[in-house]
Short mmCIF file of C-alpha atoms and ligand atoms in Angstrom, two decimals:
data_model
loop_
_atom_site.label_atom_id
_atom_site.label_comp_id
_atom_site.label_asym_id
_atom_site.label_seq_id
_atom_site.Cartn_x
_atom_site.Cartn_y
_atom_site.Cartn_z
CA MET A 143 2.95 -24.44 46.93
CA ALA A 144 0.85 -26.08 49.65
CA GLN A 145 -0.32 -23.63 52.34
CA GLU A 146 1.41 -25.75 54.96
CA ASP A 147 4.74 -25.25 53.19
CA VAL A 148 4.11 -21.51 52.85
CA PHE A 149 3.54 -21.34 56.60
CA LYS A 150 6.78 -23.23 57.31
CA LYS A 151 8.63 -20.75 55.12
CA ILE A 152 7.11 -17.81 56.99
CA VAL A 153 8.19 -19.30 60.32
CA SER A 154 11.77 -19.76 59.15
CA HIS A 155 11.79 -16.32 57.52
CA CYS A 156 10.77 -14.83 60.87
CA LYS A 157 13.82 -16.41 62.47
CA GLU A 158 16.31 -15.77 59.67
CA TYR A 159 15.49 -12.06 59.47
CA GLY A 160 15.32 -11.21 63.18
CA PHE A 161 11.55 -11.08 63.62
CA VAL A 162 10.77 -13.99 65.97
CA PHE A 163 13.08 -16.45 67.75
CA PRO A 164 12.16 -19.45 69.89
CA SER A 165 12.54 -18.44 73.54
CA SER A 166 15.86 -19.51 75.14
CA ASP A 167 16.95 -20.72 71.71
CA ILE A 168 20.41 -21.87 72.86
CA TYR A 169 18.65 -24.31 75.21
CA ASP A 170 16.50 -25.58 72.31
CA GLY A 171 13.55 -23.34 73.10
CA LEU A 172 10.61 -23.45 75.48
CA GLY A 173 7.24 -24.74 74.24
CA ALA A 174 4.89 -22.02 72.95
CA VAL A 175 7.09 -19.16 74.17
CA TYR A 176 8.82 -16.84 71.71
CA ASP A 177 11.11 -13.80 71.67
CA TYR A 178 10.83 -10.93 69.23
CA GLY A 179 14.08 -9.93 67.51
CA GLN A 180 15.42 -6.60 66.27
CA ASN A 181 12.92 -6.32 63.41
CA GLY A 182 10.07 -8.12 65.16
CA VAL A 183 10.03 -5.70 68.07
CA GLU A 184 9.74 -2.72 65.71
CA LEU A 185 6.86 -4.28 63.79
CA LYS A 186 5.16 -5.27 67.03
CA ASN A 187 5.58 -1.78 68.48
CA ASN A 188 4.08 -0.28 65.33
CA ILE A 189 1.04 -2.58 65.57
CA LYS A 190 0.60 -1.54 69.20
CA GLN A 191 0.96 2.14 68.30
CA TYR A 192 -1.65 1.79 65.57
CA TRP A 193 -4.10 0.20 68.00
CA TRP A 194 -3.34 2.53 70.92
CA LYS A 195 -3.66 5.69 68.89
CA SER A 196 -6.84 4.47 67.19
CA MET A 197 -8.38 4.05 70.65
CA VAL A 198 -6.92 6.80 72.83
CA LEU A 199 -6.10 9.49 70.27
CA LEU A 200 -9.16 9.17 68.06
CA HIS A 201 -11.71 8.84 70.87
CA GLU A 202 -12.14 11.72 73.27
CA ASN A 203 -13.84 9.36 75.74
CA ILE A 204 -11.27 6.52 75.80
CA VAL A 205 -8.29 6.63 78.14
CA GLY A 206 -5.47 4.17 78.72
CA ILE A 207 -4.05 2.42 81.78
CA ASP A 208 -1.20 0.04 82.51
CA ALA A 209 -2.21 -2.34 85.31
CA ALA A 210 0.11 -4.81 87.04
CA ILE A 211 0.30 -8.43 85.90
CA PHE A 212 -0.08 -9.67 89.48
CA MET A 213 -3.48 -8.97 90.98
CA HIS A 214 -5.18 -9.74 94.26
CA PRO A 215 -6.07 -13.46 94.12
CA THR A 216 -9.75 -12.73 94.83
CA THR A 217 -9.89 -11.02 91.43
CA TRP A 218 -9.78 -14.41 89.76
CA LYS A 219 -12.34 -15.94 92.09
CA ALA A 220 -14.72 -13.06 91.28
CA SER A 221 -14.10 -13.23 87.53
CA GLY A 222 -14.79 -16.97 87.49
CA HIS A 223 -11.33 -17.93 86.26
CA VAL A 224 -10.43 -20.03 89.34
CA ASP A 225 -13.49 -22.22 88.92
CA ALA A 226 -14.14 -22.18 85.22
CA PHE A 227 -11.09 -21.24 83.14
CA ASN A 228 -10.48 -24.85 82.20
CA ASP A 229 -9.73 -27.05 79.23
CA PRO A 230 -10.65 -30.78 79.20
CA LEU A 231 -7.42 -32.72 79.19
CA ILE A 232 -6.61 -36.35 78.39
CA ASP A 233 -3.33 -38.31 78.51
CA ASN A 234 -2.16 -41.20 76.39
CA ARG A 235 -0.66 -43.75 78.79
CA ASP A 236 1.82 -45.12 76.22
CA SER A 237 3.31 -41.94 74.81
CA LYS A 238 2.75 -40.00 78.08
CA LYS A 239 1.57 -37.14 75.85
CA ARG A 240 -1.19 -34.79 76.96
CA TYR A 241 -3.97 -33.56 74.67
CA ARG A 242 -7.04 -31.39 74.81
CA ALA A 243 -9.98 -33.76 74.51
CA ASP A 244 -12.02 -31.14 72.63
CA VAL A 245 -9.19 -30.60 70.12
CA LEU A 246 -8.88 -34.34 69.45
CA ILE A 247 -12.59 -34.48 68.68
CA GLU A 248 -12.56 -31.27 66.61
CA ASP A 249 -9.67 -32.71 64.57
CA GLN A 250 -11.77 -35.81 64.02
CA ILE A 251 -14.68 -33.66 62.78
CA ALA A 252 -12.24 -31.90 60.43
CA LYS A 253 -11.21 -35.34 59.09
CA TYR A 254 -14.80 -35.97 57.97
CA ASP A 255 -14.71 -32.60 56.16
CA GLU A 256 -11.43 -33.57 54.49
CA LYS A 257 -12.90 -36.91 53.39
CA ILE A 258 -15.91 -35.13 51.90
CA ASP A 259 -13.64 -32.65 50.09
CA LYS A 260 -11.60 -35.54 48.69
CA GLU A 261 -14.72 -37.23 47.32
CA VAL A 262 -15.74 -33.94 45.68
CA ALA A 263 -12.25 -33.43 44.20
CA LYS A 264 -12.28 -36.98 42.78
CA ALA A 265 -15.68 -36.41 41.17
CA ARG A 266 -14.57 -33.06 39.73
CA LYS A 267 -11.66 -34.81 38.06
CA ARG A 268 -13.92 -37.53 36.70
CA PHE A 269 -16.75 -35.33 35.35
CA LYS A 270 -14.60 -32.36 34.30
CA GLU A 271 -16.65 -29.43 32.84
CA GLN A 272 -20.00 -31.14 33.45
CA PHE A 273 -19.35 -31.27 37.20
CA ASP A 274 -22.03 -29.63 39.33
CA GLU A 275 -20.56 -29.48 42.84
CA ALA A 276 -23.75 -28.46 44.67
CA GLN A 277 -25.72 -31.28 43.07
CA TYR A 278 -22.96 -33.81 43.79
CA ARG A 279 -22.81 -32.80 47.46
CA ALA A 280 -26.60 -33.11 47.72
CA THR A 281 -26.90 -36.52 46.03
CA SER A 282 -23.70 -38.58 46.29
CA PRO A 283 -24.47 -41.48 48.70
CA ARG A 284 -20.88 -41.54 49.98
CA VAL A 285 -20.82 -37.79 50.65
CA LEU A 286 -24.21 -37.93 52.33
CA GLU A 287 -23.09 -40.80 54.54
CA LEU A 288 -19.94 -38.92 55.62
CA ALA A 289 -21.92 -35.71 56.18
CA ALA A 290 -24.42 -37.55 58.39
CA GLN A 291 -21.60 -39.11 60.44
CA ARG A 292 -19.98 -35.70 60.80
CA GLU A 293 -23.24 -34.09 61.95
CA ALA A 294 -23.96 -36.83 64.47
CA LEU A 295 -20.47 -36.48 65.92
CA HIS A 296 -20.71 -32.70 66.03
CA GLU A 297 -24.03 -32.82 67.84
CA ARG A 298 -22.84 -35.36 70.38
CA TYR A 299 -19.67 -33.35 70.99
CA SER A 300 -21.53 -30.00 71.40
CA LYS A 301 -23.92 -31.59 73.87
CA ALA A 302 -21.07 -33.03 75.94
CA MET A 303 -19.17 -29.72 75.95
CA ASN A 304 -22.26 -27.70 76.91
CA ALA A 305 -23.01 -30.10 79.74
CA GLY A 306 -19.34 -30.28 80.84
CA ASP A 307 -19.70 -34.08 80.58
CA LEU A 308 -16.10 -35.28 80.72
CA GLY A 309 -17.03 -39.00 80.69
CA GLU A 310 -18.94 -38.51 77.45
CA LEU A 311 -15.99 -36.68 75.86
CA ARG A 312 -13.79 -39.71 76.65
CA GLN A 313 -16.43 -42.07 75.29
CA ILE A 314 -16.55 -40.11 72.02
CA ILE A 315 -12.77 -40.43 71.70
CA LEU A 316 -13.04 -44.21 72.25
CA ASP A 317 -16.05 -44.67 69.95
CA GLU A 318 -14.41 -42.68 67.15
CA GLU A 319 -11.29 -44.84 67.61
CA ILE A 320 -9.10 -41.74 67.86
CA VAL A 321 -5.46 -42.74 68.34
CA CYS A 322 -2.53 -40.85 69.85
CA PRO A 323 -0.49 -39.44 66.94
CA ILE A 324 2.75 -40.40 68.74
CA SER A 325 2.11 -43.91 70.07
CA GLY A 326 -0.70 -44.82 67.68
CA THR A 327 -2.62 -46.43 70.58
CA ARG A 328 -6.02 -45.86 72.18
CA ASN A 329 -4.76 -46.25 75.73
CA TRP A 330 -6.41 -43.09 77.08
CA THR A 331 -6.76 -41.87 80.69
CA GLU A 332 -9.94 -40.27 82.05
CA VAL A 333 -10.68 -36.71 80.91
CA ARG A 334 -9.92 -34.10 83.60
CA GLN A 335 -10.46 -30.36 83.81
CA PHE A 336 -7.20 -28.44 83.63
CA ASN A 337 -7.05 -24.84 84.83
CA LEU A 338 -5.14 -22.66 82.38
CA MET A 339 -3.86 -20.11 84.89
CA PHE A 340 -0.21 -20.10 85.93
CA SER A 341 0.31 -19.56 89.63
CA THR A 342 3.19 -18.54 91.84
CA GLU A 343 3.64 -17.34 95.41
CA VAL A 344 4.20 -13.94 96.93
CA GLY A 345 5.85 -13.49 100.32
CA SER A 346 9.32 -14.50 101.44
CA THR A 347 8.43 -17.01 104.15
CA ALA A 348 6.58 -20.26 103.70
CA GLU A 349 3.93 -19.30 106.30
CA GLY A 350 3.46 -15.81 104.93
CA ALA A 351 3.32 -16.83 101.28
CA SER A 352 0.10 -16.77 99.38
CA LYS A 353 -0.83 -18.12 95.99
CA ILE A 354 -1.26 -15.58 93.21
CA TYR A 355 -1.85 -15.93 89.48
CA LEU A 356 -0.30 -14.53 86.36
CA ARG A 357 -3.21 -12.79 84.67
CA PRO A 358 -4.81 -14.84 81.86
CA GLU A 359 -6.37 -11.68 80.37
CA THR A 360 -5.66 -7.99 80.81
CA ALA A 361 -9.36 -7.12 81.08
CA GLN A 362 -9.62 -7.68 84.85
CA GLY A 363 -6.97 -4.98 85.44
CA ILE A 364 -9.40 -2.60 83.74
CA PHE A 365 -12.48 -3.76 85.66
CA VAL A 366 -10.82 -3.38 89.07
CA ASN A 367 -9.73 0.15 88.07
CA TYR A 368 -13.14 1.22 86.76
CA LEU A 369 -13.92 3.37 89.82
CA ASN A 370 -10.41 4.89 89.98
CA VAL A 371 -10.49 5.99 86.36
CA GLN A 372 -14.13 7.08 86.31
CA LYS A 373 -13.69 9.25 89.41
CA THR A 374 -10.21 10.72 88.77
CA GLY A 375 -10.91 11.25 85.08
CA ARG A 376 -14.46 12.58 85.73
CA MET A 377 -15.57 10.23 82.96
CA LYS A 378 -19.15 10.23 81.75
CA LEU A 379 -20.85 7.20 80.25
CA PRO A 380 -20.22 5.94 77.63
CA PHE A 381 -16.46 5.82 78.08
CA GLY A 382 -13.67 3.33 77.50
CA ILE A 383 -10.47 2.15 79.16
CA ALA A 384 -7.75 0.70 76.94
CA GLN A 385 -4.75 -1.39 77.90
CA ILE A 386 -1.93 -3.29 76.24
CA GLY A 387 -0.12 -5.92 78.24
CA LYS A 388 1.08 -9.46 78.74
CA ALA A 389 -1.24 -12.34 79.52
CA PHE A 390 -0.38 -15.93 80.40
CA ARG A 391 -2.20 -19.20 79.75
CA ASN A 392 -0.91 -22.70 80.32
CA GLU A 393 -2.18 -23.87 76.92
CA ILE A 394 -2.15 -27.67 76.67
CA VAL A 395 -1.99 -27.72 72.92
CA ALA A 396 0.37 -25.09 71.62
CA ARG A 397 0.37 -25.04 67.85
CA GLN A 398 0.93 -22.84 64.85
CA PHE A 399 3.91 -20.83 65.98
CA ILE A 400 2.86 -17.55 67.66
CA PHE A 401 -0.85 -18.23 67.10
CA ARG A 402 -1.28 -19.98 70.45
CA MET A 403 1.31 -19.07 73.04
CA ARG A 404 1.72 -19.52 76.79
CA GLU A 405 2.96 -15.95 77.23
CA PHE A 406 1.36 -13.45 74.86
CA GLU A 407 0.19 -9.90 74.63
CA GLN A 408 -3.33 -8.50 74.45
CA MET A 409 -4.76 -5.14 73.45
CA GLU A 410 -8.08 -4.80 75.22
CA MET A 411 -10.61 -2.03 75.55
CA GLN A 412 -13.62 -2.10 77.86
CA TYR A 413 -16.36 0.30 76.85
CA PHE A 414 -18.74 1.12 79.71
CA VAL A 415 -22.28 1.92 78.60
CA LYS A 416 -25.75 2.48 79.97
CA PRO A 417 -27.71 -0.79 80.39
CA GLY A 418 -30.03 -1.31 77.46
CA THR A 419 -27.72 0.40 74.97
CA GLU A 420 -25.13 -2.38 74.90
CA LEU A 421 -26.29 -4.21 71.77
CA ASP A 422 -26.24 -1.00 69.81
CA TRP A 423 -22.66 -0.32 70.98
CA PHE A 424 -21.75 -3.94 70.28
CA ALA A 425 -22.79 -3.49 66.63
CA ARG A 426 -20.89 -0.19 66.39
CA TRP A 427 -17.70 -1.65 67.84
CA LYS A 428 -17.86 -4.61 65.47
CA GLU A 429 -17.90 -2.17 62.59
CA THR A 430 -15.18 0.09 64.05
CA ARG A 431 -12.84 -2.81 64.69
CA MET A 432 -13.38 -4.34 61.23
CA LYS A 433 -12.54 -0.97 59.70
CA TRP A 434 -9.31 -0.87 61.74
CA HIS A 435 -8.26 -4.23 60.30
CA GLN A 436 -9.26 -3.44 56.75
CA ALA A 437 -7.41 -0.09 56.73
CA LEU A 438 -4.22 -2.17 56.45
CA GLY A 439 -5.19 -2.98 52.88
CA PHE A 440 -5.07 -6.79 53.06
CA GLY A 441 -8.41 -7.15 51.21
CA ALA A 442 -11.90 -7.37 52.68
CA GLU A 443 -12.20 -10.97 51.44
CA ASN A 444 -9.59 -12.05 54.00
CA TYR A 445 -11.75 -11.12 56.99
CA ARG A 446 -15.02 -12.41 58.29
CA PHE A 447 -17.11 -12.25 61.45
CA HIS A 448 -17.89 -15.39 63.35
CA ASP A 449 -20.90 -14.69 65.54
CA HIS A 450 -21.05 -16.99 68.56
CA GLU A 451 -24.15 -19.13 68.95
CA LYS A 452 -23.10 -20.51 72.29
CA LEU A 453 -22.45 -17.61 74.67
CA ALA A 454 -20.58 -17.53 77.95
CA HIS A 455 -23.09 -17.28 80.82
CA TYR A 456 -22.28 -13.57 81.36
CA ALA A 457 -22.41 -12.48 77.69
CA ASN A 458 -25.42 -11.44 75.64
CA ALA A 459 -23.55 -11.20 72.31
CA ALA A 460 -20.11 -12.19 71.03
CA SER A 461 -18.36 -12.21 67.69
CA ASP A 462 -14.85 -12.95 66.48
CA ILE A 463 -13.01 -11.22 63.67
CA GLU A 464 -11.30 -14.01 61.75
CA PHE A 465 -8.44 -13.58 59.31
CA HIS A 466 -7.49 -15.85 56.45
CA MET A 467 -4.23 -17.44 57.66
CA PRO A 468 -2.40 -20.10 55.63
CA PHE A 469 -4.06 -22.66 57.94
CA GLY A 470 -7.61 -21.32 57.40
CA PHE A 471 -9.80 -18.53 58.78
CA LYS A 472 -8.75 -18.02 62.41
CA GLU A 473 -9.77 -15.76 65.27
CA VAL A 474 -7.63 -12.67 65.69
CA GLU A 475 -9.97 -10.56 67.79
CA GLY A 476 -13.01 -11.06 69.99
CA ILE A 477 -15.78 -8.50 70.52
CA HIS A 478 -17.96 -9.32 73.49
CA SER A 479 -20.98 -7.82 75.15
CA ARG A 480 -20.20 -8.84 78.76
CA THR A 481 -23.27 -7.29 80.45
CA ASN A 482 -22.53 -6.04 83.99
CA PHE A 483 -21.14 -9.42 85.05
CA ASP A 484 -17.56 -8.43 85.86
CA LEU A 485 -18.29 -5.18 87.68
CA SER A 486 -21.10 -6.84 89.69
CA GLN A 487 -18.87 -9.75 90.64
CA HIS A 488 -16.08 -7.43 91.79
CA ALA A 489 -18.62 -5.40 93.78
CA LYS A 490 -19.83 -8.61 95.43
CA TYR A 491 -16.37 -9.98 96.26
CA SER A 492 -14.78 -6.66 97.32
CA GLY A 493 -17.77 -5.32 99.22
CA LYS A 494 -17.34 -1.99 97.37
CA LYS A 495 -20.15 -0.25 95.57
CA ILE A 496 -19.17 -0.18 91.89
CA GLU A 497 -21.76 1.95 90.16
CA TYR A 498 -22.23 5.01 88.01
CA PHE A 499 -24.36 7.97 89.01
CA ASP A 500 -26.13 9.17 85.89
CA PRO A 501 -26.56 12.95 86.17
CA GLU A 502 -29.13 12.93 83.36
CA THR A 503 -31.54 10.50 85.00
CA ASN A 504 -30.46 10.94 88.63
CA GLU A 505 -30.10 7.19 89.07
CA SER A 506 -27.20 4.90 89.93
CA TYR A 507 -26.54 1.66 88.10
CA THR A 508 -23.80 -0.81 87.23
CA PRO A 509 -22.62 -0.08 83.68
CA TYR A 510 -22.70 -2.72 80.98
CA VAL A 511 -19.53 -3.47 79.07
CA ILE A 512 -18.56 -4.01 75.47
CA GLU A 513 -15.08 -5.49 75.18
CA THR A 514 -12.78 -5.52 72.17
CA SER A 515 -9.90 -7.93 72.72
CA ILE A 516 -7.15 -8.56 70.20
CA GLY A 517 -3.92 -10.56 70.51
CA VAL A 518 -0.83 -8.60 69.45
CA ASP A 519 0.97 -11.78 68.45
CA ARG A 520 -1.92 -13.08 66.33
CA MET A 521 -2.14 -9.68 64.68
CA PHE A 522 1.62 -9.85 64.03
CA LEU A 523 1.20 -13.31 62.51
CA SER A 524 -1.62 -12.18 60.23
CA VAL A 525 0.47 -9.22 59.02
CA MET A 526 3.43 -11.51 58.33
CA CYS A 527 1.34 -14.15 56.57
CA HIS A 528 -0.32 -11.64 54.30
CA SER A 529 2.88 -9.72 53.50
CA TYR A 530 5.19 -12.64 52.66
CA GLU A 531 5.69 -13.30 48.97
CA GLU A 532 8.13 -15.30 46.88
CA GLU A 533 7.88 -13.19 43.78
CA GLN A 534 8.80 -14.49 40.34
CA LEU A 535 10.72 -11.80 38.49
CA GLU A 536 11.26 -11.34 34.78
CA GLY A 537 14.28 -13.33 33.66
CA GLY A 538 13.50 -16.27 35.95
CA ASP A 539 14.81 -14.70 39.16
CA THR A 540 12.83 -14.81 42.42
CA ARG A 541 12.86 -12.47 45.37
CA VAL A 542 11.42 -12.86 48.85
CA VAL A 543 9.60 -9.69 49.77
CA LEU A 544 7.49 -8.61 52.73
CA HIS A 545 4.79 -6.26 51.45
CA LEU A 546 4.29 -4.80 54.92
CA PRO A 547 2.05 -1.73 55.19
CA ALA A 548 4.69 1.04 55.20
CA ALA A 549 3.41 2.37 58.53
CA LEU A 550 4.13 -0.99 60.20
CA ALA A 551 7.50 -1.74 58.56
CA PRO A 552 10.40 -1.98 61.04
CA VAL A 553 12.73 0.10 58.84
CA LYS A 554 11.30 2.84 56.65
CA LEU A 555 14.36 3.86 54.67
CA ALA A 556 17.69 2.17 53.90
CA VAL A 557 20.47 4.49 52.76
CA MET A 558 23.24 2.89 50.69
CA PRO A 559 26.44 4.34 49.31
CA LEU A 560 27.20 2.81 45.90
CA VAL A 561 30.82 2.21 46.98
CA LYS A 562 32.57 2.40 50.32
CA LYS A 563 34.87 5.28 49.30
CA ASP A 564 35.09 8.65 47.55
CA GLY A 565 33.04 10.40 50.27
CA LEU A 566 29.84 8.41 49.47
CA PRO A 567 29.53 6.78 52.93
CA GLU A 568 29.86 10.20 54.56
CA LYS A 569 27.12 11.60 52.31
CA ALA A 570 24.85 8.63 53.13
CA GLU A 571 25.42 9.15 56.85
CA GLU A 572 24.59 12.83 56.51
CA ILE A 573 21.22 11.90 54.95
CA ILE A 574 20.47 9.58 57.85
CA ARG A 575 21.53 12.20 60.41
CA ASN A 576 18.85 14.52 59.07
CA LEU A 577 16.06 12.01 58.57
CA ARG A 578 16.42 9.78 61.65
CA PHE A 579 14.28 12.15 63.76
CA HIS A 580 11.35 11.58 61.45
CA PHE A 581 11.41 7.83 60.79
CA ASN A 582 13.55 4.73 61.24
CA CYS A 583 16.53 4.75 58.82
CA LYS A 584 19.27 2.18 58.38
CA TYR A 585 22.69 2.47 56.79
CA ASP A 586 23.90 -0.41 54.63
CA GLU A 587 27.19 -0.54 52.71
CA LYS A 588 27.94 -4.29 52.55
CA ASP A 589 27.69 -6.40 49.34
CA SER A 590 26.41 -5.38 45.91
CA ILE A 591 23.48 -2.97 45.59
CA GLY A 592 21.31 -5.83 44.28
CA LYS A 593 21.99 -7.93 47.38
CA ARG A 594 21.34 -4.96 49.63
CA TYR A 595 17.96 -4.35 47.95
CA ARG A 596 17.03 -8.01 48.49
CA ARG A 597 17.98 -7.80 52.17
CA GLN A 598 15.72 -4.80 52.62
CA ASP A 599 12.88 -6.45 50.62
CA ALA A 600 13.09 -9.42 52.98
CA ILE A 601 12.43 -7.23 56.03
CA GLY A 602 9.81 -5.12 54.26
CA THR A 603 11.66 -1.78 54.02
CA PRO A 604 9.44 0.34 51.75
CA PHE A 605 12.15 2.75 50.52
CA CYS A 606 15.86 2.51 49.66
CA VAL A 607 18.07 5.33 48.44
CA THR A 608 21.41 4.92 46.71
CA VAL A 609 24.09 7.58 46.99
CA ASP A 610 26.40 7.65 43.94
CA HIS A 611 29.11 9.89 42.56
CA ASP A 612 26.58 12.21 40.90
CA THR A 613 24.98 12.79 44.31
CA LEU A 614 28.06 14.74 45.35
CA LYS A 615 27.49 17.09 42.41
CA ASP A 616 23.69 17.37 42.09
CA ASN A 617 22.55 16.49 45.65
CA CYS A 618 20.13 13.91 44.20
CA VAL A 619 19.79 10.20 45.03
CA THR A 620 18.15 7.18 43.41
CA LEU A 621 14.97 6.34 45.31
CA ARG A 622 13.81 2.73 44.93
CA TYR A 623 10.28 1.54 45.81
CA ARG A 624 9.98 -1.92 47.40
CA ASP A 625 6.78 -3.21 45.78
CA SER A 626 7.18 -1.94 42.21
CA MET A 627 11.02 -1.94 42.32
CA LYS A 628 10.77 1.29 40.32
CA GLN A 629 13.58 3.78 40.70
CA GLU A 630 13.62 7.54 40.28
CA ARG A 631 16.10 10.32 40.78
CA VAL A 632 15.02 12.76 43.51
CA PRO A 633 16.64 15.66 45.37
CA ILE A 634 17.80 14.77 48.90
CA ASP A 635 15.81 17.72 50.19
CA SER A 636 12.54 16.14 49.01
CA LEU A 637 13.05 12.76 50.73
CA GLN A 638 11.37 13.68 53.98
CA ALA A 639 8.26 15.00 52.20
CA ILE A 640 8.02 11.95 49.90
CA ILE A 641 8.48 9.36 52.64
CA GLU A 642 7.23 10.73 55.96
CA ASP A 643 3.51 10.81 55.19
CA GLN A 644 3.45 7.28 53.80
CA VAL A 645 5.31 5.66 56.69
CA SER A 646 3.61 7.37 59.59
CA ILE A 647 0.93 5.72 61.71
CA THR A 648 -1.12 8.85 61.03
CA SER A 649 -1.54 7.70 57.42
CA LEU A 650 -3.40 4.63 58.72
CA LEU A 651 -5.36 6.54 61.33
CA LYS A 652 -6.69 8.95 58.71
CA LYS A 653 -8.38 6.02 56.96
CA LEU A 654 -10.45 5.37 60.08
CA LEU A 655 -12.22 8.70 60.18
N1 GAP B 847 -10.77 -10.63 77.74
C1 GAP B 847 -11.30 -11.49 76.75
C2 GAP B 847 -10.37 -12.49 76.26
O1 GAP B 847 -9.27 -12.65 76.76
P1 GAP B 847 -10.09 -14.36 74.45
O2 GAP B 847 -10.95 -14.67 73.27
O3 GAP B 847 -9.76 -15.46 75.39
O4 GAP B 847 -10.85 -13.18 75.20
C3 GAP B 847 -8.77 -12.52 73.17
O5 GAP B 847 -8.74 -13.69 73.93
C4 GAP B 847 -7.70 -12.55 72.12
O6 GAP B 847 -6.43 -12.82 72.71
C5 GAP B 847 -7.88 -13.64 71.07
O7 GAP B 847 -8.72 -13.22 70.03
C6 GAP B 847 -6.45 -13.85 70.58
O8 GAP B 847 -6.11 -12.88 69.60
C7 GAP B 847 -5.62 -13.57 71.83
N2 GAP B 847 -5.21 -14.84 72.47
C8 GAP B 847 -5.94 -15.59 73.33
N3 GAP B 847 -5.23 -16.67 73.71
C9 GAP B 847 -4.04 -16.60 73.09
C10 GAP B 847 -2.87 -17.42 73.08
N4 GAP B 847 -2.77 -18.51 73.83
N5 GAP B 847 -1.82 -17.04 72.30
C11 GAP B 847 -1.89 -15.91 71.55
N6 GAP B 847 -2.96 -15.11 71.53
C12 GAP B 847 -4.02 -15.44 72.28
#
């Protein structure tokens, strides 16, 4: 099945099984805004727990905060977001549709890659076993011509982006004869900068109202609280502040479901270090964060680092952790060495001294910062994409199963009476009454056992137990494992011991040490 079709299936599975709904669904949704349903919220909370505990529980020197979404408007002047948090935007006059100029050009670059891949695929078919791909790519005149065109375009585009040359971006779009996918025309407006921050007003009267922003990243809530936390927590460098919270960006191009949203959630940690040690910490945090991802068991081959060549003016190193989504390797997390830019800017704009007194050297300085920043929703999407499987069973049957890591699964155990009579439902409820304090259990008595298993497979429940007539005599149940579908008879008294360890977040955390 084409990866595009797999992705479509995952999106509809998310809706059908209560993971993710379009926002305001009864009004036909709101672009790039989504709601999490009864199963989605559990999975999302488990991801957040895994991250939070890995930061705050496993590191003596990392503490958490929960800052407000609204912040003093000067925050965003100091951070540079008012002046520079922009995307280049272009409109098509015929369709009235708005696009990101950089995305139109990047799509065009990707088209050259697709053309090259097509040429290679054609040659592979023609030459069969004798085909030497590397040699073909290095010698085929058609491939070389396309590669040269691609390189020239890429270079021109990078130069224009680096220089912030909006006229040149428009010229590239015209020269490449890029058309609007809706109208099919090349009737483009000028390219303009579009600030991604949402704004609103505080104050009840028109005169007293002032413009404030919905935060586009949670990080600034940490920076402005650096002094509060350092002083009240008597924190010594190096130390970290972690936060999970909503962020808002007025994304022009919202694509790929919950990958790019206008309202999303971030898990960010700012690690304050002594100047000069930041690149060492940067390397250590890259490793720590990669380990966190890989502990989920999705396979090391599905992750890669993308080190940034072009750095923001305040950064001296930056790298993304990318995950293999059905639409290619995509950024899930960013790790940035942000120097002392943010703290210095806030010191400048607030007039407050934001420094650290180092008792070892008797000097004061502005700490440097390593940031790890991961999107909860992108993490959720990567977990879903990797876990979804349409499995072919013996006998020609198929089942849709989510191979979620047990610690992240919304429901850990489903308890099912074989029939709805003879005291079996009461026995099933008794099992749940005892186990519900330890992990999330669900009762299910509707439809055949086979259908009930399938329902639980589809939401990723790692364990099911069936209560039958023998249970009333021997106090044993049939325990069924989601991935292997194996079943075994076990005493009710042993259920907690068998299941609890495997479904707890602690089981993941232990892999990090
Ligand atoms: N404080 C640094 C910062 O915000 P970023 O690379 O802009 O850096 C960090 O964002 C992470 O937040 C990304 O790696 C991604 O996972 C998530 N993210 C950013 N924009 C997003 C969006 N529009 N929708 C969903 N997640 C987003």
